[in-house]
Each structure stands twice: as structure tokens, then as C-alpha cells.
Amino acid sequence: EEFTIRGTDVGYLYNVTLRMVPTDSDPSWHVDKVEVIPEGGDSNEFQIERWLNKDAPTLEAYRYNRPTRFTIAVQTTDQPDAGFDGDVYLKIVGMYGTSEETQLVNGNAAIVPGDYQQYTVSLSDVGPLDRLEVRLVATGKETKWHMASATVTNPSDGRSYVFKRNDWVEAGTTVEVPRDMPQADYKVVVVTSDVADGSYDGDAWITVYGADGRTTEVQLVLPGATAAAPAPDDGA
């Protein structure tokens, strides 16, 4: 079906949110893809291939990003038990979404302590990179890998992104490795509205997003006050 809508000109399109209202007579909808074509512009394709229903009436999808040959250089620390003899899988996460998962290493080519290996893989170009998702599957004797870092180079724009871990990755888990970025100081001013009961005396945290990535979540602490324990992750 084709629809015509009117909305704010948001410039470059990179994701859409689609929501349905299930009914008793029609409780589900399987969407293959969505195309959004701005007037006078090019088609933007969003691959969906998922169900919408009463349990999941809303979904978010990123635009189809054409495959690009990335170079990924991986460094293992040199401590004696740092190697891994199983499978290593990786996704890249960027401004325009998350790539498909690719297998970097299999048990036939074990990683050894101090190892430096370079791989060329085909992944969706998801724009400026924010983090990696690394997953291990134990197929041999080792159950963990002491990863030093990974450098991902996108030949289409020549940019390289460094992701430092210097810690263990355990088999059976997925670890997010944020991009290594310079630190900066920000002044944050929060203005509380003057509506009735608008004040708040609890703990608050903030994350700042920009074109080159995002900060970690940081607690807003007044001068002279003491920071609280980290807030529980509510999955948002």
C-alpha cells in the first residue's frame, strides 16, 4: 500500500518507528519493509521482516545500508592465558543502526597471547561508529579471551575507529566495547519548571549524544555533594 503523509522536514533519513493498534479481528501484522520517499528525493528503504502484534505493537527500523568491506584489526593482550580457541563474532554499531553479525575467528585459527590479526569483512555501512558488540562461542578448551583492542577502518571514507577493551570477554556473553574517544568537560544547566510539585530531590543521570558518538551515563551531582550508586538499568 502507498500513503502520502505530511510532516517536518527532518533531512537525512536513517530510521523509522512504526506502530499499530491491534484489534480482536486483526491482532497482528507482518511487515516486510517500509520505503519513505521525500518529495523530490530518493527512496529510503527500511528492512523490517518482523511481526507487530498486541505484545509488540511498535518497532524501530534503520534504513538499509549497503554492504561495505571493512578492515578490522584485533589485538590480544600478552598475558599467558589471554588466548581463545573458539569462535568470535562481531557487530558494529553506528549512527544509522547495527550491522549484521559476522564471524571473525573460528576454532581452526585460534587466537594466541599477544596476537595481532587483521580481517576484511563485508558489513552494512552504519555510519560513524559508536561501539562494537563482541560474542564468543567456546568450541575448544578456552572459555574466555583477554581482548586488548580492535581498530575498524571504513575504506569508503578512510576513517578508523579504535575500541579499547583490555579486559576479559567470556564465552556465552555479548560484550559492548565503546569507541575510544577523547574526554571533554561539559557544563550542564538544568532548569526546573515552576509548575506545582515540579521539583525533585532524588538522583539524576544524563547521557549526551553527538555526531561522533555518545558519552557514558553520568550522574548530575551538585558541587560539594556525594555521588550515589549507579541507577539500575531499566532497559530504556
Coordinates of N, CA and C in Angstrom, one line a residue:
E1 N 0.8 -1.2 0.0 CA 0.0 0.0 0.0 C 0.9 1.3 0.0
E2 N 0.4 2.3 -0.6 CA 1.1 3.6 -0.6 C 0.3 4.7 0.1
F3 N 1.0 5.5 0.9 CA 0.4 6.5 1.6 C 1.1 7.8 1.4
T4 N 0.5 8.9 1.5 CA 1.1 10.2 1.5 C 0.9 10.9 2.8
I5 N 2.0 11.3 3.5 CA 1.9 12.0 4.8 C 2.6 13.3 4.7
R6 N 2.3 14.2 5.6 CA 2.9 15.5 5.7 C 3.5 15.6 7.1
G7 N 4.8 16.0 7.2 CA 5.5 16.2 8.5 C 6.7 17.1 8.4
T8 N 7.4 17.3 9.5 CA 8.6 18.1 9.5 C 9.6 17.6 8.6
D9 N 10.3 18.5 7.9 CA 11.5 18.1 7.0 C 12.6 17.7 7.9
V10 N 12.9 16.5 8.1 CA 14.0 16.0 9.1 C 15.3 15.8 8.4
G11 N 15.4 16.1 7.1 CA 16.7 16.0 6.4 C 17.0 14.5 6.1
Y12 N 18.3 14.1 6.4 CA 18.7 12.8 6.1 C 17.9 11.8 6.9
L13 N 17.3 10.8 6.3 CA 16.5 9.8 7.0 C 17.4 8.6 7.4
Y14 N 17.3 8.1 8.6 CA 18.0 6.9 9.0 C 17.3 5.9 9.8
N15 N 16.1 6.3 10.4 CA 15.3 5.3 11.0 C 13.8 5.7 11.0
V16 N 13.0 4.7 11.2 CA 11.5 5.0 11.4 C 11.0 4.2 12.5
T17 N 9.9 4.7 13.1 CA 9.2 3.9 14.2 C 7.8 3.7 13.6
L18 N 7.4 2.4 13.6 CA 6.1 2.0 13.1 C 5.3 1.5 14.2
R19 N 4.0 1.9 14.4 CA 3.2 1.5 15.5 C 1.8 1.1 14.9
M20 N 1.3 0.0 15.4 CA -0.1 -0.4 15.0 C -1.0 -0.4 16.3
V21 N -2.3 -0.5 16.0 CA -3.3 -0.6 17.1 C -4.0 -1.9 16.9
P22 N -3.6 -3.0 17.6 CA -4.2 -4.3 17.3 C -5.7 -4.3 17.7
T23 N -6.5 -5.1 17.0 CA -7.9 -5.3 17.3 C -8.2 -6.8 17.5
D24 N -9.3 -7.1 18.0 CA -9.7 -8.5 18.2 C -9.8 -9.2 16.8
S25 N -10.3 -8.5 15.8 CA -10.5 -9.1 14.5 C -9.2 -9.1 13.7
D26 N -8.2 -8.3 14.0 CA -7.0 -8.2 13.2 C -5.8 -7.9 14.2
P27 N -5.4 -8.9 15.0 CA -4.4 -8.6 16.1 C -3.0 -8.5 15.7
S28 N -2.6 -8.8 14.4 CA -1.2 -8.9 14.1 C -1.0 -8.4 12.7
W29 N 0.3 -8.1 12.4 CA 0.7 -7.5 11.1 C 2.1 -7.9 10.9
H30 N 2.4 -8.6 9.8 CA 3.8 -8.9 9.4 C 4.3 -7.9 8.3
V31 N 5.3 -7.1 8.7 CA 5.8 -6.1 7.7 C 7.1 -6.5 7.2
D32 N 7.2 -6.5 5.8 CA 8.4 -6.9 5.2 C 9.4 -5.7 5.1
K33 N 8.9 -4.6 4.6 CA 9.8 -3.4 4.5 C 9.0 -2.1 4.4
V34 N 9.6 -1.0 4.7 CA 9.0 0.3 4.5 C 9.9 1.2 3.6
E35 N 9.3 1.9 2.7 CA 10.0 2.8 1.9 C 9.5 4.2 2.2
V36 N 10.4 5.2 2.4 CA 10.0 6.6 2.6 C 10.7 7.4 1.5
I37 N 9.9 8.1 0.7 CA 10.4 8.9 -0.4 C 10.0 10.3 -0.2
P38 N 11.0 11.2 0.2 CA 10.7 12.6 0.3 C 10.3 13.2 -1.0
E39 N 9.5 14.2 -1.0 CA 9.1 14.8 -2.3 C 10.4 15.4 -3.0
G40 N 10.6 14.9 -4.2 CA 11.8 15.3 -5.0 C 13.0 14.6 -4.6
G41 N 13.0 13.6 -3.7 CA 14.2 13.0 -3.2 C 14.3 11.5 -3.5
D42 N 15.3 10.9 -3.0 CA 15.5 9.4 -3.3 C 14.8 8.6 -2.3
S43 N 14.6 7.3 -2.7 CA 13.9 6.3 -1.8 C 14.8 5.9 -0.7
N44 N 14.2 5.8 0.5 CA 14.9 5.3 1.7 C 14.2 4.0 2.1
E45 N 15.0 2.9 2.1 CA 14.4 1.6 2.4 C 14.7 1.1 3.8
F46 N 13.7 0.6 4.5 CA 13.9 0.1 5.8 C 13.4 -1.3 5.9
Q47 N 14.4 -2.3 6.1 CA 14.0 -3.7 6.1 C 13.4 -4.0 7.5
I48 N 12.2 -4.6 7.5 CA 11.5 -4.9 8.7 C 11.5 -6.4 9.0
E49 N 10.8 -7.2 8.2 CA 10.7 -8.6 8.3 C 10.4 -9.1 9.7
R50 N 9.4 -8.4 10.3 CA 9.0 -8.8 11.7 C 7.5 -8.6 11.9
W51 N 7.0 -9.3 13.0 CA 5.6 -9.2 13.3 C 5.4 -8.0 14.2
L52 N 4.2 -7.3 14.0 CA 3.7 -6.4 15.0 C 2.4 -7.0 15.6
N53 N 2.2 -7.0 16.9 CA 1.0 -7.6 17.5 C 0.8 -6.9 18.8
K54 N -0.1 -7.5 19.6 CA -0.5 -6.8 20.9 C 0.6 -6.8 21.9
D55 N 1.5 -7.8 21.8 CA 2.7 -7.9 22.7 C 3.8 -6.9 22.2
A56 N 3.9 -6.7 20.9 CA 4.9 -5.8 20.4 C 4.3 -4.9 19.3
P57 N 3.5 -3.9 19.7 CA 2.8 -3.1 18.7 C 3.7 -2.0 18.0
T58 N 4.9 -1.8 18.5 CA 5.7 -0.8 18.0 C 7.1 -1.4 17.7
L59 N 7.7 -0.9 16.6 CA 9.1 -1.4 16.2 C 9.8 -0.2 15.7
E60 N 11.1 -0.3 15.8 CA 12.0 0.7 15.2 C 12.9 0.0 14.2
A61 N 13.1 0.7 13.0 CA 13.9 0.1 12.0 C 14.8 1.1 11.4
Y62 N 16.1 0.7 11.1 CA 17.0 1.6 10.5 C 17.1 1.3 9.0
R63 N 17.5 2.3 8.2 CA 17.5 2.2 6.8 C 18.4 1.1 6.3
Y64 N 18.1 0.6 5.1 CA 19.0 -0.4 4.5 C 20.3 0.3 4.2
N65 N 21.4 -0.2 4.7 CA 22.7 0.3 4.5 C 23.5 -0.7 3.6
R66 N 24.0 -0.2 2.5 CA 24.7 -1.1 1.6 C 26.0 -1.7 2.2
P67 N 26.3 -2.9 1.8 CA 27.5 -3.6 2.4 C 28.8 -2.8 2.0
T68 N 29.7 -2.8 2.9 CA 31.0 -2.2 2.7 C 32.0 -3.2 3.2
R69 N 33.2 -3.2 2.6 CA 34.3 -4.1 3.0 C 35.1 -3.3 4.1
F70 N 34.9 -3.7 5.3 CA 35.6 -3.1 6.4 C 36.9 -3.9 6.7
T71 N 37.9 -3.2 7.2 CA 39.1 -3.9 7.7 C 39.1 -3.8 9.2
I72 N 39.2 -4.9 9.9 CA 39.2 -5.0 11.4 C 40.5 -5.6 11.9
A73 N 41.2 -4.8 12.6 CA 42.5 -5.3 13.2 C 42.3 -5.5 14.7
V74 N 42.5 -6.7 15.2 CA 42.3 -7.1 16.5 C 43.6 -7.4 17.3
Q75 N 43.7 -6.9 18.5 CA 44.9 -7.1 19.3 C 44.5 -7.9 20.6
T76 N 45.3 -8.9 20.9 CA 45.1 -9.7 22.1 C 46.2 -9.3 23.1
T77 N 45.9 -9.2 24.4 CA 46.9 -8.9 25.4 C 47.9 -10.0 25.5
D78 N 49.0 -9.7 26.1 CA 50.1 -10.7 26.1 C 50.2 -11.5 27.4
Q79 N 49.2 -11.4 28.3 CA 49.2 -12.2 29.4 C 49.1 -13.7 29.1
P80 N 49.7 -14.6 29.8 CA 49.8 -16.0 29.4 C 48.5 -16.7 29.0
D81 N 47.4 -16.5 29.6 CA 46.2 -17.2 29.3 C 45.2 -16.3 28.5
A82 N 45.7 -15.4 27.8 CA 44.8 -14.4 27.1 C 44.2 -15.0 25.8
G83 N 44.7 -16.1 25.3 CA 44.2 -16.6 24.0 C 42.8 -17.2 24.1
F84 N 42.3 -17.6 22.9 CA 41.0 -18.2 22.8 C 41.0 -19.1 21.6
D85 N 40.4 -20.3 21.8 CA 40.4 -21.3 20.7 C 39.0 -21.6 20.2
G86 N 38.1 -20.7 20.3 CA 36.7 -20.9 19.9 C 36.4 -19.9 18.8
D87 N 35.1 -19.6 18.7 CA 34.6 -18.7 17.6 C 34.3 -17.3 18.2
V88 N 34.7 -16.3 17.4 CA 34.5 -14.9 17.8 C 33.6 -14.2 16.7
Y89 N 32.5 -13.6 17.2 CA 31.5 -13.0 16.4 C 31.5 -11.5 16.7
L90 N 31.1 -10.7 15.7 CA 31.2 -9.2 16.0 C 30.1 -8.5 15.2
K91 N 29.6 -7.4 15.8 CA 28.7 -6.5 15.1 C 29.3 -5.1 15.3
I92 N 29.0 -4.2 14.3 CA 29.4 -2.8 14.5 C 28.1 -2.0 14.7
V93 N 28.2 -1.0 15.6 CA 27.0 -0.2 15.9 C 27.4 1.3 15.6
G94 N 26.5 1.9 14.8 CA 26.8 3.3 14.4 C 25.6 4.2 14.4
M95 N 25.8 5.4 13.9 CA 24.7 6.4 13.9 C 23.4 5.9 13.2
Y96 N 23.6 5.0 12.2 CA 22.4 4.6 11.4 C 22.0 3.2 11.7
G97 N 22.4 2.6 12.8 CA 21.9 1.3 13.2 C 23.0 0.3 13.6
T98 N 22.6 -1.0 13.5 CA 23.5 -2.1 13.9 C 23.7 -3.0 12.7
S99 N 24.9 -3.4 12.4 CA 25.2 -4.3 11.3 C 24.7 -5.7 11.6
E100 N 24.7 -6.5 10.6 CA 24.5 -7.9 10.9 C 25.7 -8.5 11.6
E101 N 25.6 -9.7 12.2 CA 26.7 -10.3 12.9 C 27.6 -11.0 11.9
T102 N 29.0 -10.9 12.1 CA 29.9 -11.6 11.2 C 30.8 -12.4 12.1
Q103 N 31.3 -13.5 11.6 CA 32.3 -14.4 12.3 C 33.7 -13.9 12.0
L104 N 34.4 -13.5 13.0 CA 35.8 -13.0 12.7 C 36.8 -14.2 12.8
V105 N 36.6 -15.0 13.8 CA 37.6 -16.1 14.1 C 36.8 -17.4 14.4
N106 N 37.3 -18.5 13.9 CA 36.8 -19.8 14.3 C 37.8 -20.6 15.0
G107 N 37.4 -21.7 15.6 CA 38.3 -22.5 16.4 C 39.5 -23.1 15.6
N108 N 39.4 -23.1 14.3 CA 40.5 -23.6 13.5 C 41.7 -22.6 13.4
A109 N 41.5 -21.4 13.8 CA 42.5 -20.4 13.8 C 42.6 -19.7 15.1
A110 N 43.0 -20.4 16.1 CA 43.0 -19.9 17.5 C 43.7 -18.6 17.7
I111 N 43.2 -17.8 18.6 CA 43.9 -16.5 19.0 C 44.9 -16.9 20.1
V112 N 46.1 -16.4 20.0 CA 47.2 -16.6 21.0 C 47.5 -15.3 21.7
P113 N 48.1 -15.4 22.9 CA 48.5 -14.2 23.6 C 49.4 -13.3 22.8
G114 N 49.2 -12.0 22.8 CA 50.0 -11.1 22.1 C 49.7 -11.0 20.6
D115 N 48.7 -11.7 20.2 CA 48.3 -11.9 18.7 C 47.8 -10.5 18.2
Y116 N 48.1 -10.3 16.9 CA 47.6 -9.1 16.2 C 47.1 -9.7 14.8
Q117 N 45.9 -9.6 14.6 CA 45.3 -10.2 13.3 C 44.5 -9.1 12.6
Q118 N 44.5 -9.1 11.3 CA 43.7 -8.2 10.5 C 42.8 -9.0 9.6
Y119 N 41.5 -8.6 9.6 CA 40.5 -9.3 8.9 C 39.8 -8.3 7.9
T120 N 39.3 -8.8 6.8 CA 38.4 -8.0 5.9 C 37.1 -8.6 5.8
V121 N 36.0 -7.9 6.2 CA 34.7 -8.4 6.3 C 33.7 -7.5 5.6
S122 N 32.6 -8.1 5.1 CA 31.6 -7.3 4.5 C 30.4 -7.0 5.5
L123 N 30.2 -5.8 5.8 CA 29.1 -5.4 6.8 C 28.4 -4.2 6.2
S124 N 27.2 -4.0 6.7 CA 26.4 -2.8 6.4 C 27.1 -1.6 6.9
D125 N 27.1 -0.6 6.1 CA 27.7 0.7 6.5 C 26.7 1.5 7.3
V126 N 27.0 1.5 8.6 CA 26.0 2.1 9.6 C 26.5 3.5 10.0
G127 N 27.3 4.1 9.2 CA 27.7 5.5 9.5 C 28.8 5.6 10.6
P128 N 29.0 6.7 11.1 CA 30.1 6.9 12.2 C 29.8 5.9 13.3
L129 N 30.9 5.2 13.7 CA 30.7 4.1 14.6 C 30.8 4.6 16.1
D130 N 30.0 3.8 16.9 CA 29.8 4.2 18.3 C 30.4 3.1 19.2
R131 N 30.2 1.8 18.8 CA 30.6 0.7 19.7 C 30.6 -0.6 18.9
L132 N 31.3 -1.6 19.4 CA 31.3 -3.0 18.9 C 30.5 -3.9 19.8
E133 N 29.9 -4.9 19.3 CA 29.3 -6.0 20.1 C 30.1 -7.2 19.8
V134 N 30.7 -7.8 20.8 CA 31.6 -9.0 20.6 C 31.0 -10.2 21.4
R135 N 30.9 -11.3 20.7 CA 30.3 -12.5 21.3 C 31.2 -13.7 21.0
L136 N 31.4 -14.5 22.0 CA 32.3 -15.7 21.9 C 31.4 -17.0 22.1
V137 N 31.8 -18.0 21.3 CA 31.3 -19.3 21.5 C 32.4 -20.3 21.7
A138 N 32.4 -21.0 22.8 CA 33.5 -21.9 23.2 C 33.4 -23.2 22.4
T139 N 34.3 -23.5 21.6 CA 34.3 -24.8 20.8 C 35.6 -25.6 21.2
G140 N 36.5 -25.1 22.0 CA 37.7 -25.8 22.4 C 37.8 -25.8 23.9
K141 N 39.0 -25.7 24.4 CA 39.3 -25.7 25.8 C 39.1 -24.4 26.5
E142 N 39.3 -23.3 25.8 CA 39.3 -22.0 26.4 C 37.8 -21.5 26.5
T143 N 37.5 -20.7 27.6 CA 36.2 -20.2 27.8 C 36.2 -18.7 27.9
K144 N 37.3 -18.0 27.7 CA 37.4 -16.6 27.7 C 38.5 -16.1 26.9
W145 N 38.5 -14.8 26.6 CA 39.5 -14.2 25.7 C 39.8 -12.8 26.3
H146 N 41.1 -12.5 26.5 CA 41.5 -11.2 27.1 C 41.8 -10.3 25.9
M147 N 40.8 -9.5 25.5 CA 40.9 -8.6 24.3 C 41.5 -7.3 24.7
A148 N 42.5 -6.9 23.9 CA 43.2 -5.6 24.1 C 42.4 -4.5 23.4
S149 N 42.2 -4.7 22.1 CA 41.6 -3.6 21.3 C 41.2 -4.1 19.9
A150 N 40.4 -3.3 19.2 CA 40.1 -3.5 17.8 C 40.0 -2.2 17.1
T151 N 40.6 -2.2 15.9 CA 40.5 -1.0 15.1 C 39.7 -1.3 13.8
V152 N 38.7 -0.5 13.6 CA 37.8 -0.8 12.4 C 38.0 0.4 11.4
T153 N 38.3 0.0 10.2 CA 38.6 1.0 9.2 C 37.5 0.9 8.1
N154 N 36.9 2.0 7.8 CA 35.9 2.0 6.7 C 36.5 2.6 5.4
P155 N 36.8 1.8 4.4 CA 37.5 2.3 3.3 C 36.7 3.4 2.5
S156 N 35.4 3.4 2.6 CA 34.6 4.3 1.8 C 34.9 5.8 2.2
D157 N 35.2 6.0 3.5 CA 35.6 7.4 3.9 C 36.9 7.5 4.5
G158 N 37.6 6.3 4.7 CA 39.0 6.3 5.2 C 39.1 6.5 6.7
R159 N 38.0 6.5 7.4 CA 38.0 6.8 8.8 C 38.3 5.5 9.6
S160 N 39.1 5.6 10.6 CA 39.4 4.4 11.5 C 38.8 4.7 12.9
Y161 N 38.3 3.7 13.5 CA 37.7 3.8 14.9 C 38.4 2.8 15.8
V162 N 38.9 3.3 16.9 CA 39.6 2.4 17.9 C 38.6 2.1 19.1
F163 N 38.6 0.8 19.4 CA 37.8 0.3 20.5 C 38.7 -0.4 21.5
K164 N 38.9 0.1 22.7 CA 39.8 -0.5 23.6 C 39.0 -1.2 24.7
R165 N 39.4 -2.5 24.9 CA 38.8 -3.3 25.9 C 39.7 -3.6 27.1
N166 N 40.9 -4.2 26.9 CA 41.8 -4.5 27.9 C 41.1 -5.2 29.1
D167 N 40.3 -6.2 28.7 CA 39.6 -6.9 29.8 C 39.1 -8.2 29.1
W168 N 38.5 -9.1 30.0 CA 38.0 -10.4 29.5 C 36.7 -10.3 28.8
V169 N 36.6 -11.1 27.8 CA 35.3 -11.4 27.1 C 35.0 -12.9 27.4
E170 N 33.9 -13.2 28.1 CA 33.5 -14.5 28.5 C 32.7 -15.2 27.4
A171 N 32.9 -16.5 27.1 CA 32.1 -17.2 26.2 C 30.6 -17.2 26.7
G172 N 29.7 -17.2 25.8 CA 28.3 -17.2 26.2 C 27.7 -15.9 26.5
T173 N 28.5 -14.8 26.4 CA 28.0 -13.5 26.7 C 28.3 -12.6 25.5
T174 N 27.6 -11.5 25.4 CA 27.9 -10.4 24.4 C 28.3 -9.2 25.2
V175 N 29.5 -8.7 24.7 CA 30.1 -7.5 25.4 C 30.1 -6.3 24.5
E176 N 29.7 -5.2 25.0 CA 29.8 -3.9 24.2 C 31.1 -3.3 24.5
V177 N 31.8 -2.9 23.4 CA 33.1 -2.2 23.6 C 32.9 -0.8 23.0
P178 N 32.9 0.2 23.8 CA 32.6 1.6 23.3 C 33.9 2.1 22.5
R179 N 33.6 3.0 21.6 CA 34.7 3.6 20.9 C 35.6 4.4 21.8
D180 N 36.9 4.4 21.6 CA 37.8 5.1 22.4 C 37.8 6.6 21.9
M181 N 37.4 7.5 22.8 CA 37.2 8.9 22.4 C 37.9 9.8 23.4
P182 N 38.4 11.0 23.0 CA 38.9 11.9 24.0 C 37.9 12.4 25.0
Q183 N 38.3 12.7 26.2 CA 37.4 13.2 27.2 C 37.2 14.7 27.1
A184 N 36.1 15.2 27.5 CA 35.8 16.6 27.5 C 35.0 17.0 28.7
D185 N 35.1 18.2 29.1 CA 34.3 18.7 30.2 C 33.1 19.5 29.7
Y186 N 31.9 19.2 30.2 CA 30.7 19.9 29.8 C 30.1 20.6 31.0
K187 N 29.5 21.8 30.8 CA 28.7 22.4 31.8 C 27.3 22.1 31.4
V188 N 26.6 21.6 32.4 CA 25.2 21.2 32.2 C 24.3 22.1 33.1
V189 N 23.4 22.8 32.5 CA 22.4 23.6 33.2 C 21.0 23.0 33.1
V190 N 20.4 22.6 34.2 CA 19.1 22.1 34.2 C 18.1 23.1 34.9
V191 N 17.1 23.5 34.2 CA 16.1 24.4 34.7 C 14.8 23.7 35.0
T192 N 14.4 23.7 36.3 CA 13.2 23.1 36.7 C 12.0 24.0 36.5
S193 N 11.0 23.5 35.9 CA 9.8 24.3 35.7 C 9.1 24.7 37.0
D194 N 8.3 25.8 36.9 CA 7.7 26.3 38.1 C 6.3 25.8 38.4
V195 N 6.0 24.7 37.8 CA 4.6 24.1 38.0 C 4.6 23.5 39.4
A196 N 3.4 23.4 39.9 CA 3.2 22.8 41.2 C 3.8 21.4 41.3
D197 N 4.5 21.1 42.4 CA 5.2 19.8 42.6 C 6.2 19.5 41.5
G198 N 6.7 20.5 40.8 CA 7.7 20.2 39.8 C 9.1 20.0 40.2
S199 N 9.4 20.1 41.5 CA 10.8 19.9 42.0 C 11.0 18.5 42.2
Y200 N 12.3 18.1 42.4 CA 12.8 16.8 42.6 C 14.0 16.8 43.4
D201 N 14.0 15.8 44.5 CA 15.2 15.8 45.3 C 15.9 14.5 45.3
G202 N 15.7 13.7 44.2 CA 16.4 12.4 44.1 C 17.7 12.5 43.2
D203 N 18.1 11.4 42.8 CA 19.3 11.3 41.9 C 18.9 11.4 40.4
A204 N 19.8 11.9 39.6 CA 19.5 12.0 38.2 C 20.8 11.8 37.4
W205 N 20.7 11.2 36.2 CA 21.8 11.0 35.3 C 21.5 11.5 34.0
I206 N 22.6 11.8 33.2 CA 22.4 12.3 31.8 C 23.4 11.6 30.9
T207 N 23.0 11.4 29.6 CA 23.8 10.9 28.5 C 23.7 11.9 27.4
V208 N 24.9 12.3 26.9 CA 24.9 13.3 25.8 C 25.3 12.7 24.5
Y209 N 24.5 12.9 23.5 CA 24.7 12.3 22.2 C 25.2 13.4 21.2
G210 N 26.1 13.0 20.3 CA 26.6 13.9 19.3 C 26.9 13.2 18.0
A211 N 27.3 13.9 17.0 CA 27.6 13.3 15.7 C 28.7 12.3 15.7
D212 N 29.6 12.4 16.7 CA 30.7 11.4 16.8 C 30.5 10.3 17.8
G213 N 29.3 10.3 18.4 CA 29.1 9.2 19.4 C 28.3 9.7 20.6
R214 N 28.5 9.1 21.7 CA 27.8 9.5 23.0 C 28.7 9.3 24.2
T215 N 28.3 10.0 25.2 CA 29.0 9.9 26.5 C 28.5 8.7 27.2
T216 N 29.2 8.2 28.2 CA 28.6 7.3 29.1 C 27.6 8.0 30.0
E217 N 26.7 7.3 30.7 CA 25.7 7.9 31.5 C 26.5 8.4 32.8
V218 N 26.3 9.7 33.1 CA 27.0 10.4 34.1 C 25.9 11.0 35.1
Q219 N 26.2 10.8 36.4 CA 25.3 11.4 37.4 C 25.5 12.9 37.5
L220 N 24.3 13.6 37.6 CA 24.4 15.0 37.8 C 24.5 15.3 39.3
V221 N 25.7 15.8 39.7 CA 26.0 16.0 41.2 C 26.3 17.4 41.4
L222 N 25.6 18.1 42.4 CA 25.9 19.5 42.7 C 27.3 19.6 43.4
P223 N 27.9 20.7 43.2 CA 29.2 20.9 43.9 C 29.1 20.7 45.4
G224 N 30.0 19.8 45.9 CA 30.1 19.5 47.3 C 29.2 18.4 47.7
A225 N 28.4 17.9 46.8 CA 27.5 16.7 47.1 C 28.3 15.4 46.8
T226 N 27.7 14.3 47.3 CA 28.3 13.0 47.1 C 27.5 12.2 46.0
A227 N 28.2 11.6 45.1 CA 27.5 10.8 44.1 C 26.9 9.6 44.7
A228 N 25.8 9.2 44.2 CA 25.1 7.9 44.6 C 25.5 6.7 43.8
A229 N 25.1 5.6 44.2 CA 25.4 4.4 43.4 C 24.7 4.5 42.1
P230 N 25.2 3.8 41.0 CA 24.7 3.9 39.7 C 23.2 3.5 39.7
A231 N 22.4 4.2 38.9 CA 21.0 3.8 38.7 C 20.8 2.5 38.1
P232 N 19.8 1.7 38.5 CA 19.6 0.4 37.8 C 19.2 0.7 36.3
D233 N 19.6 -0.2 35.4 CA 19.3 -0.1 34.0 C 17.8 -0.6 33.8
D234 N 17.0 0.3 33.4 CA 15.6 0.0 33.2 C 15.2 -0.5 31.8
G235 N 16.3 -0.7 31.0 CA 16.1 -1.2 29.6 C 15.7 -0.2 28.6
A236 N 15.6 1.1 29.0 CA 15.2 2.1 28.1 C 16.3 2.4 27.1

